[in-house]
Amino acid sequence: MKSIRLIPVVLAIVFTLGPATPPSDSAQTSGAAVQELRCEYLVSPSGIDVENPRLSWVLSPAAGIRASSAYRILAASSLDALGKEQGDLWDSGRVASQDTTWIPYAGRKLESGQRVYWKARVWGENGKASPWSEPATWSMGLLRSSDWRGKWIGERRPDGVAEGTPLRFPWLRKTFTLRAKPSRAVAYVNPLGYYELYINGKKVDDHVLSPAVSDYSKRNLYVTHEVADYLVPGKNVVALWLGRGWYVRGHPGVVHDGPLVRAQLNMTMPDGSAAEVVTDETWKLRESHLAPIGRGTAFGDYGGERWDASRELPGWNGLDLDDSTWQTAAVFDPAPATTAAQMVEPNRVVEKLEAVRVEPYAQGGWVIDMGKNFVGWLELKLPALPKGAAVKLEYSDQMEPDKPAPGADASRPGRARNPNAFPNSHNQRDEIVGNGEALTFRSRFNYHGFRYVRVLGTDAPPAVGDATGYFIRTAYDRAGEFASSDELLNQIHRMVTRTYEALTLGGYVVDCPTRERLGYGGDAGTSFDPTKWTNAGAVIDALGLNEPSAPNSADFDGVDALTTVQLNTSTAAGSGYVL
């Protein structure tokens, strides 16, 4: 019998917790003891609907305080009052506690739209008080249904268009006049589908594919924007561009073939008076140059967009446009559901990628290689195309030919069920229709999971420098880092982290970004433990909520699936709980 020798191995591992990449707008100063103030895990959130929100902060090691023995929180109605240490909304007094997270606000009752300024200080183990933190803020959303005065509007079905036919993505706009610049202006946007908000031609945020995902039969989400800086005395225009997103026939709660929106702009004038603009039948509407492709429902046909350059209208959202020929918006009555504030970070572009090569494809066209897989958008510059000529794009995350599922009949199509020659595209695609001029295409209200893009309809290959990728995910922060002396472990960690990032678009964890995009609890369960130590934010906390509201998620015998994940208990696929 052979003897077995055990060889000792020494492996150096470094695992750091704490802000690997602190948010740029967090309340933080070098050397301050109390940093990174958060409200409901969010940095200075606007329009929350938690009436007694939980407050948190981080103790800086640089301040020499290993643990606090007490804290004090001040909350005020103005920065001036806060600066004078006047907590006219709440003064917690000195509270003997080591807590730094989840401390509930316990001050005066807050009203819809109210803004709160707050700061905190702590006492160290030696009994000495730290300086006050830098101020942070939050504002309340619309807390009662009666606060909503806007109507649900969208495009009425055009004559001759059959019910069930997806409509083009509409532009909506409203012109109004102000006697003065408002001292405060807050826009509340409550879409069924995706949206972008513009004031006087400028987009008011860096969010994309907004809002987060919800089941429209149970819950719809609104997003709050502070927009006073975009308004001017005199003539103004507020505009919305709507996209389909998850608002698709076949999903629960969907009653129309195009996206809908309810919104209002609440303004406080310098003299204290109030003014508002709300969505109603007086808004003007016109179809944009974007239309959806594909069914938009599982499985394997989330499609993309058809971008018709001949229908573009520069300045559609600006002051100088004459919208007298636009139609008026139609008012709708969608299925009743809870309206709630979006309490997770928005989707943002987090990485820009450049193509690495372009090669001919044996079955026709050209293949752009972006170098690595990601989830998001392609931007592609194209030469002048004849008016009406189409370029087609197909997206894939791998070039290995499609194979039958394990144990399946080899003569049947593989899991990708591709009708074309490009493998594993899962019908992810876009179409670009020319107008006789050079153009630059970029996706807007859909996304793809891909590394490779097949281009059909051009005589010459795109230049490598003409293709750019944009990686999109929910914009939570990194909370820690892992490093070891074993490069294989480091590679595994990077792979797991990037995969998780690619699966967390829209405020929930999806099965995959290509074929299903569904919030199965099993997928979240298997990925939650290895990622919760390196990622932080409200989207991570949202895994603990217990209302099933993700599209095509299912209750699993009444079990709170994602809370169960936090208890390290296995759950079955098909049980997903978010938002």
Tab-separated table of C-alpha atoms in Angstrom, residues 157-549:
chain	number	residue	atom	x	y	z
A	157	ARG	CA	-54.085	53.284	-30.624
A	158	PRO	CA	-53.782	54.695	-34.167
A	159	ASP	CA	-56.565	53.984	-36.633
A	160	GLY	CA	-56.070	50.708	-38.455
A	161	VAL	CA	-53.628	49.302	-35.878
A	162	ALA	CA	-54.913	46.066	-34.384
A	163	GLU	CA	-55.027	45.598	-30.633
A	164	GLY	CA	-51.968	43.699	-29.479
A	165	THR	CA	-49.645	45.470	-31.923
A	166	PRO	CA	-46.730	47.119	-30.054
A	167	LEU	CA	-46.696	50.869	-30.575
A	168	ARG	CA	-43.728	53.110	-31.219
A	169	PHE	CA	-42.154	54.677	-28.152
A	170	PRO	CA	-43.840	58.068	-27.672
A	171	TRP	CA	-42.520	61.524	-26.951
A	172	LEU	CA	-44.650	63.631	-24.587
A	173	ARG	CA	-44.242	67.330	-23.798
A	174	LYS	CA	-45.923	70.202	-21.998
A	175	THR	CA	-45.092	73.902	-22.317
A	176	PHE	CA	-45.783	76.267	-19.409
A	177	THR	CA	-44.787	79.716	-18.170
A	178	LEU	CA	-43.269	80.723	-14.821
A	179	ARG	CA	-43.201	84.254	-13.451
A	180	ALA	CA	-39.959	83.470	-11.587
A	181	LYS	CA	-37.446	80.676	-11.109
A	182	PRO	CA	-38.782	78.325	-8.386
A	183	SER	CA	-36.854	78.097	-5.139
A	184	ARG	CA	-37.567	74.370	-5.211
A	185	ALA	CA	-39.047	72.101	-7.892
A	186	VAL	CA	-39.613	68.369	-7.557
A	187	ALA	CA	-40.646	66.061	-10.399
A	188	TYR	CA	-42.344	62.761	-9.548
A	189	VAL	CA	-42.427	60.309	-12.467
A	190	ASN	CA	-44.523	57.137	-12.188
A	191	PRO	CA	-44.186	55.185	-15.470
A	192	LEU	CA	-45.524	51.871	-16.675
A	193	GLY	CA	-42.504	50.999	-18.767
A	194	TYR	CA	-39.203	52.894	-18.970
A	195	TYR	CA	-38.831	56.673	-19.185
A	196	GLU	CA	-36.427	59.566	-19.601
A	197	LEU	CA	-37.266	63.023	-18.236
A	198	TYR	CA	-36.136	66.266	-19.906
A	199	ILE	CA	-36.642	69.899	-18.948
A	200	ASN	CA	-35.880	72.583	-21.503
A	201	GLY	CA	-34.065	70.039	-23.646
A	202	LYS	CA	-31.782	68.661	-20.907
A	203	LYS	CA	-31.985	65.194	-19.373
A	204	VAL	CA	-32.315	65.611	-15.615
A	205	ASP	CA	-30.293	62.563	-14.469
A	206	ASP	CA	-27.803	59.887	-15.464
A	207	HIS	CA	-30.239	57.005	-14.907
A	208	VAL	CA	-30.846	54.511	-17.721
A	209	LEU	CA	-33.521	51.853	-18.154
A	210	SER	CA	-35.484	53.523	-15.360
A	211	PRO	CA	-37.321	52.692	-13.134
A	212	ALA	CA	-36.454	49.367	-11.496
A	213	VAL	CA	-38.492	46.247	-12.187
A	214	SER	CA	-41.875	45.508	-10.617
A	215	ASP	CA	-44.969	43.405	-11.297
A	216	TYR	CA	-47.499	45.915	-12.633
A	217	SER	CA	-50.433	43.971	-11.209
A	218	LYS	CA	-48.988	44.436	-7.712
A	219	ARG	CA	-46.783	47.521	-7.667
A	220	ASN	CA	-45.613	50.379	-9.845
A	221	LEU	CA	-42.640	52.544	-8.949
A	222	TYR	CA	-42.011	56.255	-9.103
A	223	VAL	CA	-38.741	58.172	-9.148
A	224	THR	CA	-38.211	61.639	-7.674
A	225	HIS	CA	-36.035	64.362	-9.197
A	226	GLU	CA	-34.962	67.748	-7.791
A	227	VAL	CA	-35.150	69.952	-10.902
A	228	ALA	CA	-35.210	73.616	-9.879
A	229	ASP	CA	-31.882	74.249	-11.607
A	230	TYR	CA	-33.376	73.249	-14.975
A	231	LEU	CA	-36.200	75.818	-14.857
A	232	VAL	CA	-36.109	79.478	-15.870
A	233	PRO	CA	-38.418	82.489	-15.581
A	234	GLY	CA	-40.755	82.617	-18.546
A	235	LYS	CA	-41.386	79.779	-20.995
A	236	ASN	CA	-40.412	76.215	-20.032
A	237	VAL	CA	-41.058	72.763	-21.431
A	238	VAL	CA	-41.076	69.421	-19.623
A	239	ALA	CA	-40.784	66.324	-21.816
A	240	LEU	CA	-40.891	62.574	-21.366
A	241	TRP	CA	-39.636	59.794	-23.635
A	242	LEU	CA	-41.332	56.487	-22.834
A	243	GLY	CA	-40.086	52.979	-23.630
A	244	ARG	CA	-41.722	49.572	-23.364
A	245	GLY	CA	-39.493	47.901	-20.793
A	246	TRP	CA	-41.510	45.237	-18.975
A	247	TYR	CA	-44.852	46.839	-19.857
A	248	VAL	CA	-45.746	44.186	-22.425
A	249	ARG	CA	-48.982	42.377	-23.198
A	250	GLY	CA	-48.865	39.001	-21.506
A	251	HIS	CA	-47.377	40.317	-18.274
A	252	PRO	CA	-49.716	40.820	-15.295
A	253	GLY	CA	-51.309	44.234	-15.003
A	254	VAL	CA	-50.630	45.336	-18.601
A	255	VAL	CA	-53.695	46.885	-20.267
A	256	HIS	CA	-52.262	48.726	-23.281
A	257	ASP	CA	-49.897	48.138	-26.202
A	258	GLY	CA	-47.708	51.134	-25.378
A	259	PRO	CA	-46.080	52.525	-22.225
A	260	LEU	CA	-48.006	54.877	-19.929
A	261	VAL	CA	-46.939	57.506	-17.410
A	262	ARG	CA	-48.262	59.586	-14.551
A	263	ALA	CA	-46.118	62.526	-13.455
A	264	GLN	CA	-46.231	65.875	-11.746
A	265	LEU	CA	-43.914	68.798	-11.178
A	266	ASN	CA	-44.432	70.445	-7.773
A	267	MET	CA	-42.851	73.883	-7.474
A	268	THR	CA	-42.354	76.306	-4.582
A	269	MET	CA	-41.972	79.899	-5.736
A	270	PRO	CA	-39.729	82.509	-4.060
A	271	ASP	CA	-42.748	84.101	-2.341
A	272	GLY	CA	-43.780	80.763	-0.844
A	273	SER	CA	-46.671	80.136	-3.213
A	274	ALA	CA	-47.066	76.775	-4.958
A	275	ALA	CA	-47.360	75.883	-8.641
A	276	GLU	CA	-47.614	72.560	-10.403
A	277	VAL	CA	-47.657	70.875	-13.797
A	278	VAL	CA	-49.356	67.474	-14.042
A	279	THR	CA	-49.859	64.929	-16.789
A	280	ASP	CA	-53.289	65.148	-18.396
A	281	GLU	CA	-55.022	65.261	-21.772
A	282	THR	CA	-53.487	68.673	-22.577
A	283	TRP	CA	-50.016	67.175	-23.068
A	284	LYS	CA	-48.779	66.833	-26.639
A	285	LEU	CA	-47.633	63.465	-28.036
A	286	ARG	CA	-45.776	62.210	-31.080
A	287	GLU	CA	-44.317	58.826	-31.953
A	288	SER	CA	-40.510	58.748	-31.811
A	289	HIS	CA	-38.121	56.988	-34.184
A	290	LEU	CA	-37.851	53.947	-31.863
A	291	ALA	CA	-40.108	50.900	-31.965
A	292	PRO	CA	-39.833	47.593	-30.105
A	293	ILE	CA	-38.751	44.330	-31.742
A	294	GLY	CA	-39.618	40.946	-30.288
A	295	ARG	CA	-42.311	39.723	-27.948
A	296	GLY	CA	-40.573	41.138	-24.884
A	297	THR	CA	-41.592	38.150	-22.786
A	298	ALA	CA	-39.808	34.954	-21.784
A	299	PHE	CA	-38.401	32.852	-23.154
A	300	GLY	CA	-35.756	33.859	-25.653
A	301	ASP	CA	-37.374	36.777	-27.479
A	302	TYR	CA	-36.661	39.971	-25.590
A	303	GLY	CA	-35.654	41.341	-28.968
A	304	GLY	CA	-34.463	44.933	-29.140
A	305	GLU	CA	-35.331	48.116	-31.001
A	306	ARG	CA	-35.979	49.287	-34.535
A	307	TRP	CA	-34.314	52.666	-34.992
A	308	ASP	CA	-35.666	54.595	-38.001
A	309	ALA	CA	-33.385	57.567	-38.646
A	310	SER	CA	-35.888	59.127	-41.065
A	311	ARG	CA	-38.293	59.719	-38.168
A	312	GLU	CA	-35.814	61.558	-35.949
A	313	LEU	CA	-36.793	65.057	-34.823
A	314	PRO	CA	-33.914	67.106	-33.397
A	315	GLY	CA	-34.960	69.336	-30.520
A	316	TRP	CA	-38.179	67.417	-29.850
A	317	ASN	CA	-37.757	68.177	-26.137
A	318	GLY	CA	-36.634	71.803	-26.459
A	319	LEU	CA	-38.236	75.217	-26.154
A	320	ASP	CA	-37.983	76.181	-29.826
A	321	LEU	CA	-40.045	73.309	-31.194
A	322	ASP	CA	-43.511	74.032	-32.591
A	323	ASP	CA	-45.673	71.145	-31.331
A	324	SER	CA	-48.967	72.490	-32.725
A	325	THR	CA	-49.244	69.548	-35.133
A	326	TRP	CA	-48.690	66.926	-32.425
A	327	GLN	CA	-51.663	64.933	-31.198
A	328	THR	CA	-52.907	65.241	-27.638
A	329	ALA	CA	-52.245	62.465	-25.149
A	330	ALA	CA	-54.934	59.981	-24.238
A	331	VAL	CA	-55.913	59.290	-20.624
A	332	PHE	CA	-55.894	55.687	-19.395
A	333	ASP	CA	-57.077	53.760	-16.358
A	334	PRO	CA	-54.502	51.026	-15.677
A	335	ALA	CA	-54.993	48.054	-13.396
A	336	PRO	CA	-55.045	49.075	-9.717
A	337	ALA	CA	-51.770	48.460	-7.892
A	338	THR	CA	-49.688	49.906	-5.083
A	339	THR	CA	-47.668	52.954	-6.072
A	340	ALA	CA	-44.331	53.003	-4.258
A	341	ALA	CA	-41.084	54.939	-4.323
A	342	GLN	CA	-38.113	53.241	-5.958
A	343	MET	CA	-36.015	52.360	-2.912
A	344	VAL	CA	-32.997	50.911	-4.690
A	345	GLU	CA	-30.187	52.507	-6.627
A	346	PRO	CA	-30.940	53.326	-10.277
A	347	ASN	CA	-29.402	51.614	-13.281
A	348	ARG	CA	-26.330	53.444	-14.548
A	349	VAL	CA	-23.584	52.942	-17.108
A	350	VAL	CA	-20.663	51.678	-15.004
A	351	GLU	CA	-18.074	50.793	-17.654
A	352	LYS	CA	-17.207	51.749	-21.215
A	353	LEU	CA	-15.720	49.062	-23.480
A	354	GLU	CA	-13.951	49.363	-26.815
A	355	ALA	CA	-14.163	46.676	-29.505
A	356	VAL	CA	-11.021	44.565	-29.978
A	357	ARG	CA	-11.554	43.153	-33.493
A	358	VAL	CA	-13.942	42.900	-36.435
A	359	GLU	CA	-13.926	39.784	-38.622
A	360	PRO	CA	-15.991	38.438	-41.530
A	361	TYR	CA	-18.575	35.808	-40.641
A	362	ALA	CA	-18.778	32.669	-42.805
A	363	GLN	CA	-22.579	32.801	-43.050
A	364	GLY	CA	-22.575	36.463	-44.006
A	365	GLY	CA	-21.909	39.814	-42.432
A	366	TRP	CA	-19.286	40.839	-39.907
A	367	VAL	CA	-18.705	39.998	-36.252
A	368	ILE	CA	-17.581	42.635	-33.762
A	369	ASP	CA	-15.736	41.215	-30.732
A	370	MET	CA	-16.037	43.446	-27.669
A	371	GLY	CA	-13.342	41.507	-25.798
A	372	LYS	CA	-15.450	40.299	-22.881
A	373	ASN	CA	-19.037	39.656	-21.946
A	374	PHE	CA	-21.151	42.399	-20.444
A	375	VAL	CA	-24.773	43.505	-20.166
A	376	GLY	CA	-25.894	46.778	-21.645
A	377	TRP	CA	-25.722	48.692	-24.894
A	378	LEU	CA	-23.813	48.819	-28.136
A	379	GLU	CA	-23.001	52.131	-29.790
A	380	LEU	CA	-22.130	51.801	-33.471
A	381	LYS	CA	-21.147	54.444	-36.011
A	382	LEU	CA	-22.371	53.693	-39.517
A	383	PRO	CA	-21.695	55.342	-42.873
A	384	ALA	CA	-24.518	56.907	-44.840
A	385	LEU	CA	-27.200	54.325	-45.598
A	386	PRO	CA	-29.700	54.763	-48.409
A	387	LYS	CA	-33.054	55.926	-47.122
A	388	GLY	CA	-35.039	52.859	-46.088
A	389	ALA	CA	-32.031	50.516	-46.168
A	390	ALA	CA	-31.691	48.415	-43.010
A	391	VAL	CA	-28.713	47.195	-41.024
A	392	LYS	CA	-29.414	44.324	-38.652
A	393	LEU	CA	-27.508	43.552	-35.457
A	394	GLU	CA	-27.517	40.199	-33.666
A	395	TYR	CA	-25.979	39.755	-30.210
A	396	SER	CA	-24.399	36.678	-28.635
A	397	ASP	CA	-22.439	35.890	-25.491
A	398	GLN	CA	-20.493	33.014	-27.072
A	399	MET	CA	-19.634	31.773	-30.547
A	400	GLU	CA	-19.889	28.051	-29.815
A	401	PRO	CA	-22.601	26.530	-32.039
A	402	ASP	CA	-25.993	25.964	-30.453
A	403	LYS	CA	-26.413	22.481	-28.944
A	404	PRO	CA	-29.420	20.439	-27.835
A	405	ALA	CA	-30.176	20.437	-24.128
A	406	PRO	CA	-28.562	17.536	-22.224
A	407	GLY	CA	-30.485	14.314	-22.864
A	408	ALA	CA	-32.634	15.869	-25.583
A	409	ASP	CA	-33.189	14.588	-29.107
A	410	ALA	CA	-30.121	15.640	-31.108
A	411	SER	CA	-32.318	16.528	-34.077
A	412	ARG	CA	-34.174	19.182	-32.101
A	413	PRO	CA	-32.905	22.757	-31.890
A	414	GLY	CA	-30.736	23.677	-28.945
A	415	ARG	CA	-31.722	25.746	-25.977
A	416	ALA	CA	-31.085	28.995	-27.827
A	417	ARG	CA	-33.656	27.988	-30.494
A	418	ASN	CA	-31.998	30.277	-32.976
A	419	PRO	CA	-33.777	30.731	-36.320
A	420	ASN	CA	-30.622	32.157	-37.876
A	421	ALA	CA	-26.996	31.157	-38.360
A	422	PHE	CA	-25.582	33.217	-35.490
A	423	PRO	CA	-25.293	30.983	-32.408
A	424	ASN	CA	-26.676	31.729	-28.937
A	425	SER	CA	-28.221	35.083	-29.742
A	426	HIS	CA	-31.532	34.124	-28.085
A	427	ASN	CA	-33.117	36.532	-30.587
A	428	GLN	CA	-31.356	39.570	-29.146
A	429	ARG	CA	-31.342	41.982	-32.051
A	430	ASP	CA	-31.692	45.546	-33.280
A	431	GLU	CA	-32.505	47.098	-36.660
A	432	ILE	CA	-31.265	50.429	-37.986
A	433	VAL	CA	-33.073	52.073	-40.908
A	434	GLY	CA	-31.071	54.676	-42.808
A	435	ASN	CA	-32.005	58.189	-43.893
A	436	GLY	CA	-29.204	58.819	-46.391
A	437	GLU	CA	-26.803	60.264	-43.804
A	438	ALA	CA	-24.074	58.873	-41.555
A	439	LEU	CA	-25.431	58.024	-38.147
A	440	THR	CA	-24.586	56.687	-34.699
A	441	PHE	CA	-26.847	54.045	-33.194
A	442	ARG	CA	-27.167	53.244	-29.524
A	443	SER	CA	-29.785	51.166	-27.702
A	444	ARG	CA	-32.087	53.072	-25.360
A	445	PHE	CA	-34.997	51.152	-23.825
A	446	ASN	CA	-33.701	47.598	-24.063
A	447	TYR	CA	-30.404	45.880	-23.324
A	448	HIS	CA	-28.445	42.817	-24.378
A	449	GLY	CA	-26.079	40.326	-22.789
A	450	PHE	CA	-23.232	39.854	-25.247
A	451	ARG	CA	-19.625	39.901	-26.324
A	452	TYR	CA	-20.151	39.395	-30.061
A	453	VAL	CA	-22.289	41.423	-32.477
A	454	ARG	CA	-23.075	40.262	-35.991
A	455	VAL	CA	-23.630	43.138	-38.426
A	456	LEU	CA	-25.712	42.469	-41.548
A	457	GLY	CA	-26.487	44.921	-44.336
A	458	THR	CA	-23.242	46.839	-44.785
A	459	ASP	CA	-20.917	46.514	-47.770
A	460	ALA	CA	-17.791	47.037	-45.702
A	461	PRO	CA	-16.913	45.962	-42.164
A	462	PRO	CA	-17.345	48.481	-39.358
A	463	ALA	CA	-14.087	49.942	-38.115
A	464	VAL	CA	-12.945	48.610	-34.753
A	465	GLY	CA	-12.986	52.137	-33.366
A	466	ASP	CA	-16.606	52.637	-34.431
A	467	ALA	CA	-18.029	50.149	-31.897
A	468	THR	CA	-18.350	50.983	-28.195
A	469	GLY	CA	-20.013	49.032	-25.399
A	470	TYR	CA	-21.671	50.364	-22.251
A	471	PHE	CA	-21.923	48.045	-19.242
A	472	ILE	CA	-25.114	48.750	-17.264
A	473	ARG	CA	-26.167	47.514	-13.847
A	474	THR	CA	-27.885	48.674	-10.680
A	475	ALA	CA	-25.471	51.245	-9.273
A	476	TYR	CA	-24.728	49.768	-5.844
A	477	ASP	CA	-21.309	50.374	-4.328
A	478	ARG	CA	-18.441	47.994	-3.745
A	479	ALA	CA	-18.174	47.242	-0.025
A	480	GLY	CA	-15.013	45.155	0.092
A	481	GLU	CA	-12.230	43.493	-1.835
A	482	PHE	CA	-10.682	40.024	-1.946
A	483	ALA	CA	-7.073	39.211	-2.793
A	484	SER	CA	-4.901	36.156	-2.251
A	485	SER	CA	-1.509	34.797	-3.229
A	486	ASP	CA	-3.266	32.289	-5.508
A	487	GLU	CA	-4.014	33.922	-8.851
A	488	LEU	CA	-6.597	31.254	-9.680
A	489	LEU	CA	-8.654	32.267	-6.632
A	490	ASN	CA	-8.298	35.901	-7.643
A	491	GLN	CA	-9.584	35.074	-11.129
A	492	ILE	CA	-12.513	33.114	-9.684
A	493	HIS	CA	-13.386	36.038	-7.442
A	494	ARG	CA	-13.289	38.487	-10.350
A	495	MET	CA	-15.411	36.131	-12.442
A	496	VAL	CA	-18.036	35.707	-9.701
A	497	THR	CA	-18.154	39.440	-9.018
A	498	ARG	CA	-18.535	40.393	-12.681
A	499	THR	CA	-21.158	37.715	-13.251
A	500	TYR	CA	-23.153	38.981	-10.301
A	501	GLU	CA	-22.895	42.538	-11.589
A	502	ALA	CA	-24.157	41.388	-14.988
A	503	LEU	CA	-27.176	39.766	-13.343
A	504	THR	CA	-28.262	42.730	-11.210
A	505	LEU	CA	-29.835	45.169	-13.627
A	506	GLY	CA	-33.177	46.635	-12.571
A	507	GLY	CA	-32.878	46.194	-8.809
A	508	TYR	CA	-33.104	42.407	-8.739
A	509	VAL	CA	-31.074	39.287	-9.529
A	510	VAL	CA	-31.988	37.667	-12.843
A	511	ASP	CA	-31.582	34.133	-14.158
A	512	CYS	CA	-29.671	35.396	-17.185
A	513	PRO	CA	-29.680	38.655	-19.167
A	514	THR	CA	-30.141	36.972	-22.558
A	515	ARG	CA	-32.855	34.331	-22.520
A	516	GLU	CA	-34.999	34.726	-19.392
A	517	ARG	CA	-34.316	37.840	-17.297
A	518	LEU	CA	-36.557	36.486	-14.524
A	519	GLY	CA	-36.133	36.928	-10.785
A	520	TYR	CA	-35.851	33.326	-9.689
A	521	GLY	CA	-35.053	32.941	-6.006
A	522	GLY	CA	-32.746	30.003	-6.610
A	523	ASP	CA	-30.382	32.104	-8.713
A	524	ALA	CA	-30.338	34.872	-6.135
A	525	GLY	CA	-29.863	32.315	-3.375
A	526	THR	CA	-26.781	30.733	-4.849
A	527	SER	CA	-25.160	34.090	-5.569
A	528	PHE	CA	-26.129	36.054	-2.475
A	529	ASP	CA	-23.641	34.654	0.030
A	530	PRO	CA	-20.491	34.982	-2.112
A	531	THR	CA	-21.357	38.518	-3.182
A	532	LYS	CA	-22.872	40.220	-0.146
A	533	TRP	CA	-19.418	40.814	1.349
A	534	THR	CA	-18.139	42.775	-1.643
A	535	ASN	CA	-21.296	44.640	-2.712
A	536	ALA	CA	-23.411	47.015	-0.651
A	537	GLY	CA	-26.484	49.134	-1.105
A	538	ALA	CA	-30.234	49.222	-1.053
A	539	VAL	CA	-30.475	46.625	-3.829
A	540	ILE	CA	-28.725	44.136	-1.526
A	541	ASP	CA	-31.041	45.033	1.349
A	542	ALA	CA	-34.031	44.634	-0.972
A	543	LEU	CA	-33.347	40.912	-1.058
A	544	GLY	CA	-34.856	40.790	2.429
A	545	LEU	CA	-38.261	42.121	1.425
A	546	ASN	CA	-41.148	39.683	1.469
A	547	GLU	CA	-43.575	40.721	-1.249
A	548	PRO	CA	-43.410	38.855	-4.552
A	549	SER	CA	-43.528	41.570	-7.184
